[in-house]
Every structure is written in C-alpha cells, then in structure tokens.
CSV table of C-alpha atoms in Angstrom, one decimal:
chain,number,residue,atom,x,y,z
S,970,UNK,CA,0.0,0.0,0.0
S,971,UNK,CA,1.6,3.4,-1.0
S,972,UNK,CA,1.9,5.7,1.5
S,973,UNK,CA,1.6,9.5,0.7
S,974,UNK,CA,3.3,12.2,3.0
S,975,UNK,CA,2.9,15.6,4.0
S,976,UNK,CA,6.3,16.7,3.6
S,977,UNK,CA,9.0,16.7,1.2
S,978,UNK,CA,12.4,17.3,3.5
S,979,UNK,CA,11.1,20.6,5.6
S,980,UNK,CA,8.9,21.8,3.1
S,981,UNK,CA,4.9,21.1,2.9
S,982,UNK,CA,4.2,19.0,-0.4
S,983,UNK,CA,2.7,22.4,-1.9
S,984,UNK,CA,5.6,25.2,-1.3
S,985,UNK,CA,8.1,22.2,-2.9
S,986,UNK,CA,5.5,22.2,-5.9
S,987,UNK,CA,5.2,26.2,-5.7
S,988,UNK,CA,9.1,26.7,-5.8
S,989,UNK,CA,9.9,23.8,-8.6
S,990,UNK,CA,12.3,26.0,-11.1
S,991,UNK,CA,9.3,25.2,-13.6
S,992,UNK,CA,6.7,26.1,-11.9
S,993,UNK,CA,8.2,29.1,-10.5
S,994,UNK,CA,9.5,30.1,-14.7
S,995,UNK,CA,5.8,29.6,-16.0
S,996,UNK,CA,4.7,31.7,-13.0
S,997,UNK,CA,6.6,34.5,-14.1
S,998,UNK,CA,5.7,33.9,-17.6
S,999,UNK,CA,2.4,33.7,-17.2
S,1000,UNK,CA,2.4,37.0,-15.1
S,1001,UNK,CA,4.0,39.1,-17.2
S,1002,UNK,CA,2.1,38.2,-20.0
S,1003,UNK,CA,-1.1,39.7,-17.6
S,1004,UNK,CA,1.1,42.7,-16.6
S,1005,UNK,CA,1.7,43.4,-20.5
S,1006,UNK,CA,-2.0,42.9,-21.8
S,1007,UNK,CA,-3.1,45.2,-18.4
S,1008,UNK,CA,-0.6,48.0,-19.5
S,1009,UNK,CA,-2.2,47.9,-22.8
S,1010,UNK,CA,-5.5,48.3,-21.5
S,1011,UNK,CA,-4.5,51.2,-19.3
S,1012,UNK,CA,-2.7,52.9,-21.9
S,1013,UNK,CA,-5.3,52.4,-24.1
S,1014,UNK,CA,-7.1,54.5,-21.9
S,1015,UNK,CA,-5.0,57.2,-21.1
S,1016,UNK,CA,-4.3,57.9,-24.8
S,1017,UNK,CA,-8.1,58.4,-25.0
S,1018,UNK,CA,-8.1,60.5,-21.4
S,1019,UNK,CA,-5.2,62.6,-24.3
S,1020,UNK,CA,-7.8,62.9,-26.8
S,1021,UNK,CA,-10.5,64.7,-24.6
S,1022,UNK,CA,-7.7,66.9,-23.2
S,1023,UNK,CA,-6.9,68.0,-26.6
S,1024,UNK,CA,-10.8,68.9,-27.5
S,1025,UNK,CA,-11.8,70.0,-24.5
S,1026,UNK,CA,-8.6,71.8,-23.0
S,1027,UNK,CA,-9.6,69.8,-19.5
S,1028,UNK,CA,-5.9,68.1,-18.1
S,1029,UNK,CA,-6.1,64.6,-17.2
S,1030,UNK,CA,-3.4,63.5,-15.9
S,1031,UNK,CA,-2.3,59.7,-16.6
S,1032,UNK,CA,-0.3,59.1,-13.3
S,1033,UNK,CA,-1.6,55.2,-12.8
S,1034,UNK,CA,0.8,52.3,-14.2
S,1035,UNK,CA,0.8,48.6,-13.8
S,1036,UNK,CA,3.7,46.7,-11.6
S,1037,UNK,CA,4.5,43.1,-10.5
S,1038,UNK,CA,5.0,42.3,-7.2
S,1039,UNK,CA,6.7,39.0,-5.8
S,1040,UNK,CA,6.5,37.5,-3.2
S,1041,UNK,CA,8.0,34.2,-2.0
S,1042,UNK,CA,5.5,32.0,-3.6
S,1043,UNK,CA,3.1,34.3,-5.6
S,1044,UNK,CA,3.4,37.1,-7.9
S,1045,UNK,CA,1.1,40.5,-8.1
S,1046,UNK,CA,0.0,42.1,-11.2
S,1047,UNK,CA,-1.1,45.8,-9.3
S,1048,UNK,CA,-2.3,48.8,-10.9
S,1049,UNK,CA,-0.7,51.1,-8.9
S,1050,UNK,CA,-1.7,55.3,-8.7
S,1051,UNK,CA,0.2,56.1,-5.9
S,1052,UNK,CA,1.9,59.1,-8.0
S,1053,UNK,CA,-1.9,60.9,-8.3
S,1054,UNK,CA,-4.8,60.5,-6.7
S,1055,UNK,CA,-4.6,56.7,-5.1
S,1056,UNK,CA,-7.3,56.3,-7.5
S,1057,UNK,CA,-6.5,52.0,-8.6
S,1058,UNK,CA,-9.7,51.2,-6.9
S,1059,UNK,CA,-11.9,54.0,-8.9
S,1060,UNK,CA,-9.6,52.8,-12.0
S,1061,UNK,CA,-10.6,49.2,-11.5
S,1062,UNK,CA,-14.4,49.1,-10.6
S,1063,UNK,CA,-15.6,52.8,-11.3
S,1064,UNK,CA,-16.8,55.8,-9.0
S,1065,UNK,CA,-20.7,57.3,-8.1
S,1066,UNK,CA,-20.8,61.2,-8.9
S,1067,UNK,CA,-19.7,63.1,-5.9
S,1068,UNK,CA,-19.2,67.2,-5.1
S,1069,UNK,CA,-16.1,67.8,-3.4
S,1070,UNK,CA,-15.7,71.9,-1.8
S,1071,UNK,CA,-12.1,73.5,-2.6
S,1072,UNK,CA,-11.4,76.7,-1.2
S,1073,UNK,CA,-9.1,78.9,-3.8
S,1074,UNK,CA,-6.0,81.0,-2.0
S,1075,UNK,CA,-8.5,84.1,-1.5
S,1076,UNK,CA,-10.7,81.7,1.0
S,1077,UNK,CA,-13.6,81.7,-1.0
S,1078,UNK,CA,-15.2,77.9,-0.8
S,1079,UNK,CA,-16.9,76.6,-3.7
S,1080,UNK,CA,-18.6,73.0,-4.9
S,1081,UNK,CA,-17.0,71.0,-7.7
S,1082,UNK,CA,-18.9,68.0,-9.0
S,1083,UNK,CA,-17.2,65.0,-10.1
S,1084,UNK,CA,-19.0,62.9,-12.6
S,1085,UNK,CA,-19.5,59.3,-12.5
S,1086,UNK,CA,-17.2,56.8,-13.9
S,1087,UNK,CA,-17.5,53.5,-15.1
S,1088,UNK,CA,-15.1,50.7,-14.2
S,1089,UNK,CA,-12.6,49.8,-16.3
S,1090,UNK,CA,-11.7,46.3,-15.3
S,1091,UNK,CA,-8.3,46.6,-16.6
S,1092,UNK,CA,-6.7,43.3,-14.3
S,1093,UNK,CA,-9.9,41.3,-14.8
S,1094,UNK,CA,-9.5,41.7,-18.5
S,1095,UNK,CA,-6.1,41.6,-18.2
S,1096,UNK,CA,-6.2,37.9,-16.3
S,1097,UNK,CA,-9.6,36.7,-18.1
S,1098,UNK,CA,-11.6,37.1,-15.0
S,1099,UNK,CA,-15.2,38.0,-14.6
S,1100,UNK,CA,-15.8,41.8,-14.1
S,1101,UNK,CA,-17.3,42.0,-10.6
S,1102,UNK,CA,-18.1,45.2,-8.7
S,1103,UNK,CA,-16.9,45.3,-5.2
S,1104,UNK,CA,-19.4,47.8,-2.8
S,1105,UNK,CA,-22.0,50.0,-3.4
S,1106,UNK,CA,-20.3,51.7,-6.7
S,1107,UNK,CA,-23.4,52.9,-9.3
S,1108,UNK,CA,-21.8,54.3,-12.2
C-alpha cells in the first residue's frame, strides 16, 4: 500500500510544488504576459483621457501604471496610482458622482462636482476574469 506524506524534507508537499524552477519560470511567464496585456488596457485608456484633453482643454493626468509584485511564492500584477490620486480602486471598478468643496487662495469655498465613472476592469480583462463590482459603486 503506498503511502503519501505531507512533507518533502522541511517543506509542505505544496511550497516544494510552488518553488519547482518550472513552476516558478511559467509563474513569471504567465504573469507578465497579464502585466503586459493590463498595461495595454490602461494605456489604451490614457491615450483616450489625451484625446479629450486636446478637444476640450480639461488636463487629465495619466499618473496610474501597472507593476508586478513577488513575493516568495506568488506574484502580483497591481495597478498602482500612488503618484496621483490613489485612485487604482476607482480605475478598476468605477466611482458614483460626488461634489467635493475646494477653497481657492483668496478663502472663498466653492462645490466642484465629479462625474460618474465607469469601471474599467483593466486586471480582470487583463487575467480573463469576470468583471465583478466590489461595494456600493453605481456608475
């Protein structure tokens, strides 16, 4: 009767599978090749925020990029928009309208509204997932 065991030396029977120099090459393969197809998605994007900002004179600035992240076993694709707004999740899923108050350098407070925004999914399409919203998010 064979007997099957937990361990392989030290290691669980699923970090030695998880850190087989194959396994470990495809995983990288595999998630650059989503990194790549999700930076095309965004960029696709932000040549079209370009567009607008050319007919309409409004900036929008582009600050969001995609980055891999490793860890020991798994790897990250991220959209990452630390450099504006922290904005990834609005990005990803999409925003409600909201009206924001800025007061200008003379004091004087006024109301901005911020249209809504539809998500635009760019890891899910990216990594053939479903689109999903997460929360309350009505675009």
């Amino acid at each position: 009767m064979a007997r099957i065991y937990q361990k392989v030396g030290s290691k669980n029977i699923e970090e030695f599978i998880a850190l087989n120099d194959g396994v470990v090459h495809e995983l990288d393969n595999r998630t650059f090749e989503i990194a790549v197809r999700a930076e095309t998605y965004l960029q696709e994007h932000q040549d079209y925020e370009k567009e607008i900002e050319e007919e309409t004179g409004v900036r929008a600035d582009g600050h969001s990029f995609i980055d891999i992240e490793r860890g020991k076993i798994d790897r990250y694709v991220v959209l990452n928009d630390e450099r504006g707004q922290n904005a990834a999740l609005s990005i990803e899923y999409g925003r409600d309208a909201y009206e924001v108050e800025r007061t200008d350098k003379d004091g004087n407070t006024r109301t901005i509204q911020v249209g809504a925004m539809p998500g635009l999914y760019v890891l899910a399409r990216a990594s053939n997932l479903p689109k999903k919203r997460k929360g309350r998010v009505n675009p």
